[in-house]
Coordinates of C-alpha atoms and ligand atoms in Angstrom, one line a residue:
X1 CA 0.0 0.0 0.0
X2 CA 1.1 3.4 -0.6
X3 CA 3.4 5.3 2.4
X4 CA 1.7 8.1 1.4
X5 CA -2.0 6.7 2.3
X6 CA -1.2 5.6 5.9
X7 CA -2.7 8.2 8.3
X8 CA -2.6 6.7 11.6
X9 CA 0.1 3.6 12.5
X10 CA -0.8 2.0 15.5
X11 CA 1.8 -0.2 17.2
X12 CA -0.4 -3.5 18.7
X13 CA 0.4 -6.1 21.4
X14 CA -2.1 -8.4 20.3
X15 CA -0.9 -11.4 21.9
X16 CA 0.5 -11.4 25.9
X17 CA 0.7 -14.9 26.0
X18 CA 3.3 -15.3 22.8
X19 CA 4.2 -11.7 23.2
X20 CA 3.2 -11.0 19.0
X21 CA 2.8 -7.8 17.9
X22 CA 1.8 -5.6 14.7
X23 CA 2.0 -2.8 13.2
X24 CA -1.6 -2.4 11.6
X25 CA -2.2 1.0 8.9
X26 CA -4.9 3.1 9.2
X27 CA -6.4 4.7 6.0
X28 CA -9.6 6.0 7.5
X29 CA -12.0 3.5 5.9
X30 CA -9.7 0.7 6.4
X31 CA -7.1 -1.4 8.9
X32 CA -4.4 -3.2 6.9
X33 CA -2.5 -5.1 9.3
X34 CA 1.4 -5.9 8.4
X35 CA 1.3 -3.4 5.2
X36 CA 4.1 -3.5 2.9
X37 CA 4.7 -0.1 2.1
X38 CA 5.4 1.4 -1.2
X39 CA 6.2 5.0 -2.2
X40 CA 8.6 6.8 -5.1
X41 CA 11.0 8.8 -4.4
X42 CA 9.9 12.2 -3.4
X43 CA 6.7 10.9 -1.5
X44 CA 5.8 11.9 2.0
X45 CA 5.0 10.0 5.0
X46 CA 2.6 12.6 7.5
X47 CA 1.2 10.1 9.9
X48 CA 0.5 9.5 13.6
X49 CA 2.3 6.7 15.4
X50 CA 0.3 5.3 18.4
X51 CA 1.9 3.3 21.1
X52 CA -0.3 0.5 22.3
X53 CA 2.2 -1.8 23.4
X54 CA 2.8 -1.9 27.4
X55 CA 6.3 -0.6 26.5
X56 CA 7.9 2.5 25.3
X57 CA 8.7 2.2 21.2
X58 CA 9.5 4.5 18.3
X59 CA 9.6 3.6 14.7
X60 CA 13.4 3.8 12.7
X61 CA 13.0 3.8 9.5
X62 CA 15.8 1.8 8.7
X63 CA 18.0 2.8 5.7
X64 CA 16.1 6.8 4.8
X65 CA 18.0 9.5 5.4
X66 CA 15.8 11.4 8.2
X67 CA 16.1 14.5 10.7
X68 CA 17.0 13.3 14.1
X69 CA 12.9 13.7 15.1
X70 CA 11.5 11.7 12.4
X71 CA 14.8 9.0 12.6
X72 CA 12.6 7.2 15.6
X73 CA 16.2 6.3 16.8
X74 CA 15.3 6.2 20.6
X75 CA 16.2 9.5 21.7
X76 CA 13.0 10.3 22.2
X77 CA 10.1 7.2 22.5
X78 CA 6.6 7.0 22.5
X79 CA 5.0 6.3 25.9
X80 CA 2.4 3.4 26.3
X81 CA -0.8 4.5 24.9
X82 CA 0.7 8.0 23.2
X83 CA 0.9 8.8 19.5
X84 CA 3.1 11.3 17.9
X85 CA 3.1 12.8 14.6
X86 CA 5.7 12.1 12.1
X87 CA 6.4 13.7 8.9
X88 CA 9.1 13.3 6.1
X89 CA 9.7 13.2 2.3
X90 CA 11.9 10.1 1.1
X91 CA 15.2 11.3 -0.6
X92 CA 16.6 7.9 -0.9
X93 CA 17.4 5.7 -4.0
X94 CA 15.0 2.9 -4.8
X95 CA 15.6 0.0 -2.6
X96 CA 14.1 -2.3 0.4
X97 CA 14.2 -0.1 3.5
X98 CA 11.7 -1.2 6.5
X99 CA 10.5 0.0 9.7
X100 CA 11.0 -1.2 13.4
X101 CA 11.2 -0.6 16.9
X102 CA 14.5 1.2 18.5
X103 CA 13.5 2.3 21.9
X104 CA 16.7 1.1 23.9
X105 CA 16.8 -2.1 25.7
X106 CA 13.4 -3.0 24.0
X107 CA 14.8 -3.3 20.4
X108 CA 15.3 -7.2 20.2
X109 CA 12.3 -8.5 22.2
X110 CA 9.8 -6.0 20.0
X111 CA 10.9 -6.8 16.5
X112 CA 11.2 -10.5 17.3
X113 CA 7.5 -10.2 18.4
X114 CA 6.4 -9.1 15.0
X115 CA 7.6 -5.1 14.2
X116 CA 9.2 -5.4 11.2
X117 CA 7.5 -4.3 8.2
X118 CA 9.1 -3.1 4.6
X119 CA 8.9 -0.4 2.3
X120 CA 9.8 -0.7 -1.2
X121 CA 11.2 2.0 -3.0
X122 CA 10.9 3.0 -6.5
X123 CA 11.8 5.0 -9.3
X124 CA 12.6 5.4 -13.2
X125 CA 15.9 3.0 -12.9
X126 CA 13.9 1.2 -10.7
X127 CA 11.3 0.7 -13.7
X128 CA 13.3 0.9 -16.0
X129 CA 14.9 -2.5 -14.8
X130 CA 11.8 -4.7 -14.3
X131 CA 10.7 -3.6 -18.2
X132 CA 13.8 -4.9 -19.1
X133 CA 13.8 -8.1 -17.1
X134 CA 10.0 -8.5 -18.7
X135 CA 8.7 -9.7 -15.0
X136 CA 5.6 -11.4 -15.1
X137 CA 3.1 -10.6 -12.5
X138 CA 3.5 -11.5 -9.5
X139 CA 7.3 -12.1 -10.1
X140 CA 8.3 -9.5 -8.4
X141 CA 8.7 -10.0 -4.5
X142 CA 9.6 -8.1 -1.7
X143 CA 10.1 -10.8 1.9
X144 CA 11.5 -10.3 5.2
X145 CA 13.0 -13.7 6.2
X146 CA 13.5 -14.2 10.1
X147 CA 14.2 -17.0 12.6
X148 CA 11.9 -17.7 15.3
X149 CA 11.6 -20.7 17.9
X150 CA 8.9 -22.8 16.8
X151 CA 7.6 -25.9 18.5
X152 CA 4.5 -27.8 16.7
X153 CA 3.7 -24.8 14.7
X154 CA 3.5 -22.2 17.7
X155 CA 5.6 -19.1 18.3
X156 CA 8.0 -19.8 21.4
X157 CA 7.7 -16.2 23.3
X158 CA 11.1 -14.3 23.6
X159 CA 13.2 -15.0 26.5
X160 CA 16.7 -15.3 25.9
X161 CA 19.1 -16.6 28.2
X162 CA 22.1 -15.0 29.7
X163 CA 24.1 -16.8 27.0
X164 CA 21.6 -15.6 24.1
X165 CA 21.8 -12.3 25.2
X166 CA 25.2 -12.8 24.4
X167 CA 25.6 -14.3 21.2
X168 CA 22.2 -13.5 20.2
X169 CA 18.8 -15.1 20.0
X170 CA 18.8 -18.2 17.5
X171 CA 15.4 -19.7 16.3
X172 CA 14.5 -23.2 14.5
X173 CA 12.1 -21.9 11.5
X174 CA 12.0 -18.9 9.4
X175 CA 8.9 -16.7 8.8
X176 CA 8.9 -15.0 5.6
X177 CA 7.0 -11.9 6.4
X178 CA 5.7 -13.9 9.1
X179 CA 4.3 -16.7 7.6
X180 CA 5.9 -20.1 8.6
X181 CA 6.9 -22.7 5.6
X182 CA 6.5 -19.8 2.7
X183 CA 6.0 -21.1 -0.6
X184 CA 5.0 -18.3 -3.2
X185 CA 3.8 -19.2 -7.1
X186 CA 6.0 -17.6 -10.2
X187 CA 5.5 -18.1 -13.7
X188 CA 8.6 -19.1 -15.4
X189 CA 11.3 -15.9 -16.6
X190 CA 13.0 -13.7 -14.5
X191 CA 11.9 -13.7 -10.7
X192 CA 13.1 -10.5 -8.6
X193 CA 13.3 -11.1 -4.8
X194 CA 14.1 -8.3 -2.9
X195 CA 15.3 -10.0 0.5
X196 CA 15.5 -8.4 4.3
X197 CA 17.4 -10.6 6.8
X198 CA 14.9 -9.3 9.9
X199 CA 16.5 -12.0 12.0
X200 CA 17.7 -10.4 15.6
X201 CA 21.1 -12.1 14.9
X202 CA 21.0 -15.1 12.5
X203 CA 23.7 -14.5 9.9
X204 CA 22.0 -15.9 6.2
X205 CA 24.3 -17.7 3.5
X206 CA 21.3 -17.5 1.2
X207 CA 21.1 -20.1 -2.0
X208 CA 18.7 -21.7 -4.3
X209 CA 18.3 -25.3 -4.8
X210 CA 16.0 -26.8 -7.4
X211 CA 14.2 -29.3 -5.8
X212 CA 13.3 -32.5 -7.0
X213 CA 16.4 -32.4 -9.8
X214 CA 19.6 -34.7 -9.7
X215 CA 22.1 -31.6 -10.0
X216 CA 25.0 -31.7 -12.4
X217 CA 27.3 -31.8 -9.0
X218 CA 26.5 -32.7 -5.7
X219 CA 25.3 -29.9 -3.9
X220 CA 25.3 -27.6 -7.0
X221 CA 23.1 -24.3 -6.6
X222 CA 20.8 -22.7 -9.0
X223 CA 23.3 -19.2 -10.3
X224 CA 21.2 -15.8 -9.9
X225 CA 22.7 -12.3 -9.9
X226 CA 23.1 -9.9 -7.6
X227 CA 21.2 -6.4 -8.8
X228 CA 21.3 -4.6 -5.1
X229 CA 21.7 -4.0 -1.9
X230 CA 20.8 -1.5 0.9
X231 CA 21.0 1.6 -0.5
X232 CA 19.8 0.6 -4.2
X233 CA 21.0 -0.9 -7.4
X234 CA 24.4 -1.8 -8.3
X235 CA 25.5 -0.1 -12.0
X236 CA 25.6 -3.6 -13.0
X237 CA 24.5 -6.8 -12.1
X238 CA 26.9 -10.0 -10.5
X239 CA 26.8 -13.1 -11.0
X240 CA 26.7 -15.6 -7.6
X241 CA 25.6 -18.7 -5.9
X242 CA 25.7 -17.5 -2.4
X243 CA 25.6 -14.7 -0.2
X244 CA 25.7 -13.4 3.1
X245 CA 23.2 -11.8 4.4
X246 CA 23.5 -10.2 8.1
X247 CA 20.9 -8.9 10.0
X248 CA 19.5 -5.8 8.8
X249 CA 21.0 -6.0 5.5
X250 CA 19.4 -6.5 2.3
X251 CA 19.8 -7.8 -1.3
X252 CA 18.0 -7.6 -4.2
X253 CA 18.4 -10.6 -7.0
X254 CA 17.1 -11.7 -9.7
X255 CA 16.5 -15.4 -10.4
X256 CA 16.1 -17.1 -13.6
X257 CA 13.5 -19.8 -12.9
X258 CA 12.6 -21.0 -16.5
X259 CA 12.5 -24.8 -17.0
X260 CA 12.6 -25.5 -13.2
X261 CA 9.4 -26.3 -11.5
X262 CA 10.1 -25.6 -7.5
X263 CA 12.8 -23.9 -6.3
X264 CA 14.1 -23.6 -2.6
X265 CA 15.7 -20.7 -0.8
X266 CA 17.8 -21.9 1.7
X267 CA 20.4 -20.5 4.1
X268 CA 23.5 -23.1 4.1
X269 CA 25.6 -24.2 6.7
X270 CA 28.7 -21.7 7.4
X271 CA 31.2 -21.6 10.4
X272 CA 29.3 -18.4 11.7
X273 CA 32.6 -17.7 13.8
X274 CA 31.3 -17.2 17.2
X275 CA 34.8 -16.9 19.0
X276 CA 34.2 -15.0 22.4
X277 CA 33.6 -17.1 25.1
X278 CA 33.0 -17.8 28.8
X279 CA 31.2 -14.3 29.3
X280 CA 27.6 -13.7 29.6
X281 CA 25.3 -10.7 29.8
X282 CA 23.0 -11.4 33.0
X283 CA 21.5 -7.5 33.4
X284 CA 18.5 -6.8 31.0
X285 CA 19.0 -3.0 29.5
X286 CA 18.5 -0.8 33.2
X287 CA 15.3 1.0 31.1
X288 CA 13.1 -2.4 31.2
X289 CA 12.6 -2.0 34.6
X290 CA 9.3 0.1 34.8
X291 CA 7.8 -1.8 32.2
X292 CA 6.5 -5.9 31.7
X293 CA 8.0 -8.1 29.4
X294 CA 5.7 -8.5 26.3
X295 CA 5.0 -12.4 27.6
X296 CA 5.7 -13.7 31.2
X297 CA 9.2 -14.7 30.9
X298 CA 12.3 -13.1 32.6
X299 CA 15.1 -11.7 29.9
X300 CA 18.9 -12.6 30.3
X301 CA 18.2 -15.4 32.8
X302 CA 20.7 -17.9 34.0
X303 CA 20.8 -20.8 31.4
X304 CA 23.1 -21.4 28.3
X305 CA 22.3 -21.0 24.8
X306 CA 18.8 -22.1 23.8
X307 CA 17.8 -23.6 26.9
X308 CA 15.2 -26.7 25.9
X309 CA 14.2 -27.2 22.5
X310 CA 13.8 -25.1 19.1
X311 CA 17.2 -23.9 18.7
X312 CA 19.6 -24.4 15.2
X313 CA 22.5 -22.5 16.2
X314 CA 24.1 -19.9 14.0
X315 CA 25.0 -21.1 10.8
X316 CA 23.3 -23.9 10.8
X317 CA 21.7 -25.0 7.6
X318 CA 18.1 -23.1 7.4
X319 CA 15.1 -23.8 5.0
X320 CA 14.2 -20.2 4.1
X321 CA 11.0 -20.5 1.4
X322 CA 9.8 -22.2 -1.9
X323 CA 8.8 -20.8 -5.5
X324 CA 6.4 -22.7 -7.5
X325 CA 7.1 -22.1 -10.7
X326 CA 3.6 -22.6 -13.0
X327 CA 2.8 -21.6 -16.4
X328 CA 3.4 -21.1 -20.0
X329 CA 7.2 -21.3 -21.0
X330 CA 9.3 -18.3 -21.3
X331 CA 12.8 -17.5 -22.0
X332 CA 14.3 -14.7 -20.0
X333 CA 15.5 -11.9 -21.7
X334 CA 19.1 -11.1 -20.7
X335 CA 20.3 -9.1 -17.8
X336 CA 21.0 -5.6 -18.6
X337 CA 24.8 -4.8 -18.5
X338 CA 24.3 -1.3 -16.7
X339 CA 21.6 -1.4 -14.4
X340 CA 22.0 2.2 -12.4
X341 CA 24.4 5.1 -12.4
X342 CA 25.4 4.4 -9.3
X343 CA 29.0 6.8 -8.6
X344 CA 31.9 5.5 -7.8
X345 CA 32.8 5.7 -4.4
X346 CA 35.5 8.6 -2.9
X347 CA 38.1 7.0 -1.6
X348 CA 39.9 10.0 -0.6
X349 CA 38.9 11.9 3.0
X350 CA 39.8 11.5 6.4
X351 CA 39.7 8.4 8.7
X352 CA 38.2 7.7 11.8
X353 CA 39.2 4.6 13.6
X354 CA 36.9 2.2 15.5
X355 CA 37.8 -0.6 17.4
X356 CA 35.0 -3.4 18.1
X357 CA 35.5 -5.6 21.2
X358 CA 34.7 -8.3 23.9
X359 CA 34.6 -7.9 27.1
X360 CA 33.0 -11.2 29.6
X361 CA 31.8 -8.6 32.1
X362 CA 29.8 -6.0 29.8
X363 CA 30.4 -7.8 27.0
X364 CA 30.7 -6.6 22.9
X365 CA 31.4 -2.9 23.0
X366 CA 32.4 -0.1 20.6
X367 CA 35.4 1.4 21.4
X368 CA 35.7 -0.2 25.0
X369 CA 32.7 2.1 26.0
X370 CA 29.0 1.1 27.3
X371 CA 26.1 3.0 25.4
X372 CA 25.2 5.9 27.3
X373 CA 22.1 7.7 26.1
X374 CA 23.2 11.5 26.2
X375 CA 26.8 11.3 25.2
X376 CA 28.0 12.5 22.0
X377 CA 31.3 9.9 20.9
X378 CA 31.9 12.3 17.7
X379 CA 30.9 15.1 15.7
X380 CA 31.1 15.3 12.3
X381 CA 30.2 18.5 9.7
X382 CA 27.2 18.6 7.7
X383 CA 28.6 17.3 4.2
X384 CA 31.7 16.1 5.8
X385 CA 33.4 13.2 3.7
X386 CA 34.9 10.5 6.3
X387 CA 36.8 7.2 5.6
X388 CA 36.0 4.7 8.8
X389 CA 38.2 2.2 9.6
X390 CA 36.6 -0.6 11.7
X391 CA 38.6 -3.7 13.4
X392 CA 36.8 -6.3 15.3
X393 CA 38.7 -7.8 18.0
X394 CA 40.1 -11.4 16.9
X395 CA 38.1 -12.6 20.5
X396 CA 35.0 -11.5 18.8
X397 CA 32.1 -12.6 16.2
X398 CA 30.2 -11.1 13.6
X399 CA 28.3 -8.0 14.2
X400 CA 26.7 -6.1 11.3
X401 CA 27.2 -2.6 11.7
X402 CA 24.6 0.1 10.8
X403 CA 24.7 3.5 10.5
X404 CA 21.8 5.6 10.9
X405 CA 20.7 8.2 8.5
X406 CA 23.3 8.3 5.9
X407 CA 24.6 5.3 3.1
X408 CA 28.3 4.1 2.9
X409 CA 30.2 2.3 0.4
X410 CA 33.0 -0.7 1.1
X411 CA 36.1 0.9 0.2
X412 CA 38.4 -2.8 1.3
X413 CA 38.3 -5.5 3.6
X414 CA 41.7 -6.9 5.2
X415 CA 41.5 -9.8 7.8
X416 CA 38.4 -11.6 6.3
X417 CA 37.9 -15.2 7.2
X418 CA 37.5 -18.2 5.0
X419 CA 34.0 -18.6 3.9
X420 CA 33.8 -14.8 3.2
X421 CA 37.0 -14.5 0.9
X422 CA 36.0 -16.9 -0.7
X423 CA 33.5 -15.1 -2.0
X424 CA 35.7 -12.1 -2.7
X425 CA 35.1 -10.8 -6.5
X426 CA 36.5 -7.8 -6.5
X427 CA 39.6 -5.5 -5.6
X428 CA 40.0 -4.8 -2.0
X429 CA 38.6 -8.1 -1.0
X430 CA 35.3 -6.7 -1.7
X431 CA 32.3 -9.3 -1.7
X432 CA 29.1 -8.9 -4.6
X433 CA 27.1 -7.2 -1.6
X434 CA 29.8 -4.4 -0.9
X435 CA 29.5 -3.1 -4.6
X436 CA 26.7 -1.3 -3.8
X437 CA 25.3 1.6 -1.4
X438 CA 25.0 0.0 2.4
X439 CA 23.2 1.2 5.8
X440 CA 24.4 -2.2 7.7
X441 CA 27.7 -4.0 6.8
X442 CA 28.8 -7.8 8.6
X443 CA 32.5 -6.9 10.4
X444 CA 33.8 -10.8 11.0
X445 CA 36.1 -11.4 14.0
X446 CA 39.7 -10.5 13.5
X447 CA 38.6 -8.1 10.2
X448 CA 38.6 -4.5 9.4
X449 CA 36.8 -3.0 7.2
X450 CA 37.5 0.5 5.4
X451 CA 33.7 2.7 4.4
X452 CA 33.6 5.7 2.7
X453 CA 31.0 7.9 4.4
X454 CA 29.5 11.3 3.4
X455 CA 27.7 13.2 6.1
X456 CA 24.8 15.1 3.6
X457 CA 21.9 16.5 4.7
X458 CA 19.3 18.5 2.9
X459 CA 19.4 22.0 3.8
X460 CA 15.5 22.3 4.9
X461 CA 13.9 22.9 8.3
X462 CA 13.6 19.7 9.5
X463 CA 17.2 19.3 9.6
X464 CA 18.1 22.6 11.0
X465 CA 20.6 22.6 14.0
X466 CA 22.7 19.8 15.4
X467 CA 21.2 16.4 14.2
X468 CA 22.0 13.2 16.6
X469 CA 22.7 10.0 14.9
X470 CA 23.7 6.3 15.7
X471 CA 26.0 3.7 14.9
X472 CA 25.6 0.3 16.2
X473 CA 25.6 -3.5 15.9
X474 CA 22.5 -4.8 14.4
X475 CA 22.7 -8.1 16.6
X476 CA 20.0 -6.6 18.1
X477 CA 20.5 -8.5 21.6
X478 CA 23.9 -6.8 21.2
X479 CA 22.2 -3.2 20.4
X480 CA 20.3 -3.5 24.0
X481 CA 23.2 -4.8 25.4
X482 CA 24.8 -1.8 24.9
X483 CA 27.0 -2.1 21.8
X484 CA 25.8 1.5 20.3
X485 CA 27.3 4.8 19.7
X486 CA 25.6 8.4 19.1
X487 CA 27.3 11.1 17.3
X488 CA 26.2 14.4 15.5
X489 CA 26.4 16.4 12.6
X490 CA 26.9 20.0 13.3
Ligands
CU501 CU1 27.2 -7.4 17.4

């Protein structure tokens, strides 16, 4: 449904025993609950956001380029049962950006219960590629994929253990924009997913088998092409037969399923490189304390990872979702060489260093420091071009690292570990998904990673003054446990 059309989003608890939540959109004359949103650039969102959870919340949208009062980054929540107004224009390329909650300590345990939704993106290049890829209808999908704890076919509620507030909660199942055991129909041609991971910390090496098909090798995957990522469209598309995908992050592909009949999405097995151990995170965020849990459990309790059943560690092999592929034959068109005008990426400004590390007291931090909520780490100058250098500690794991209100490109990676060089296709030891424009990037343990950054911000009212912004780890049991910067642009 259109951005533009929502007048009213209401943030519901709707279930206290699961602890499930929605976002539902309120037109006047109707209630859409879960809306995928849809606007071109240059549309405005002028809504109310109403708080009916018991807990505070805000809404981030994730990935748009937002004054600090419409960024919904936490500085400033909605109470239970208040609404606030929110208006902006979207400025940002076409792409999969999506809304959830960022009211600290509340993050994880809100958008596992539900609040995550997507907005698509569009315009003319945007078009201009799916005219050219001849997509049929209904081939053309935007999912969020997420892992939750399933037993039978219920919902476990959230309550991590000390251990998962650690490492990060882990489900069994994925939900693709909710829905358990997805399986969506495609006519044969050119099939364009554009894909959130909306895990809370599940790293994703996505692939496509055909079922059903004795493959040419053992183990072989179905080939699709990389066309985007966070920010938008690559200038051309690449050719792969994995990814990673980190939480937060996004890709946008296109598949060729002529001449198959069912193909699966699957997240295969990977060393996901958990290397800190022996601490554990005991203390829920300190701001939980006026306010229940969403379901009876207790958050951060002794216990290790897991505890009883429904739990596929990290990098475990994961069963994402199915397409059916029905109808008249088709043959593809091919792929467009240049796909955007996507820039190059400056390469030439000054650096800022950031060290990512473990500690088994307060465990992962940013620069050895704790969050803390009204503390400014850095300020940067309104169009300011930076180059950040970020090293995760060797005693580490993966975090994927987003920065709020502004794009980045990958200018290198040094340090990488196996599975991920592997996949290295470019100068740099840049992977397919750092050719583009990225919000959230995966930092492995023992790796740094160099991003070009430019600080830009439109010149109207709603950015006047000093804007607050954040940087953190999108392991979102590791954003409430404090792993999270704020800085400004003067
Ligand atoms: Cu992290």
């Amino acid at each position: 449904m259109p951005l533009g059309a929502v007048r009213r989003l209401v943030v519901e608890h709707v279930d206290p025993v699961l602890g499930r939540c929605r976002y539902v959109a309120d037109l006047g004359a109707r209630r859409i609950p879960n809306p995928v949103l849809v606007a071109r650039r240059g549309d405005r969102f002028d809504a109310v956001i109403e708080n009916r959870l018991p807990q505070p919340t805000t809404v981030h949208f994730h990935g748009l380029t937002l004054a600090e009062a419409q960024d919904g980054a936490g500085f400033d929540p909605i109470a239970p049962g208040e609404s606030k107004a929110f208006r902006f224009e979207v400025r940002n390329r076409a792409g999969l950006y999506w809304f959830h909650p960022h009211p600290h300590g509340f993050t994880a345990e809100q958008v596992h219960a539900g609040l995550a939704g997507l907005l698509v993106v569009t315009d003319s290049e945007d078009a201009a590629l799916d005219s050219s890829l001849a997509l049929a209808p209904g081939n053309r999908l935007a999912l969020a994929l997420a892992d939750a704890r399933v037993a039978g076919d219920t919902l476990r509620p959230y309550a991590p253990t000390e251990t998962d507030c650690l490492h990060g909660w882990f489900g069994n199942r994925a939900l693709v924009n909710g829905a358990l055991d997805a399986r969506m129909p495609v006519a044969p041609g050119w099939v364009r997913l554009q894909l959130l991971n909306a895990s809370n910390a599940r790293g994703l090496l996505l692939a496509f088998r055909e079922i059903g098909r004795v493959n040419e090798r053992d183990g072989a995957n179905v080939p699709f092409h990389l066309l985007g990522t966070d920010g938008g469209l690559l200038a051309a598309p690449a050719a792969v037969e994995r990814v990673f995908v980190y939480p937060a992050e996004r890709v946008d592909i296109a598949i060729d399923v002529s001449g198959r009949k069912e193909i699966a999405a699957v997240s295969l097995a990977f060393d996901p490189r958990h290397q800190a151990r022996g601490g554990h995170l005991a203390h829920p965020h300190p701001a939980r304390e006026h306010y229940p849990p969403l379901a009876a459990e207790k958050l951060c309790a002794p216990g290790s990872a897991g505890g009883a059943a429904g739990y596929l560690p990290d990098g475990a092999e994961l069963a994402l979702f199915t397409l059916r592929v029905a109808g008249a034959a088709w043959v593809a068109p091919p792929l467009p060489a240049r796909i955007s005008t996507l820039s190059d990426a400056v390469t030439d400004a000054p650096p800022r260093r950031m060290r990512l590390d473990f500690d088994e007291r307060t465990g992962f931090l940013i620069d050895q420091s704790p969050y803390r909520t009204d503390e400014i780490a850095f300020s940067v100058g309104r169009g300011a071009r930076e180059i950040w250098e970020i090293r995760n500690s060797p005693i580490s794991m993966p975090h994927p690292m987003h920065l709020h209100g502004f794009g980045f490109r990958v200018l290198r990676r040094q340090g990488t570990f196996g599975p991920a060089r592997g996949l290295a296709s470019e100068s740099g030891g840049r992977l397919p998904t750092d050719l583009g424009i990225k919000d959230t990037v995966v930092i492995w343990p023992n790796e740094t990673v160099w991003l070009a950054v430019e600080f830009a911000l439109p010149g109207d009212a709603a950015f006047h003054g000093r804007q607050r912004y954040m940087f953190h780890c999108h392991n979102l049991e590791h954003e409430d446990g404090m792993m999270m910067r704020n800085f400004a642009v003067e």
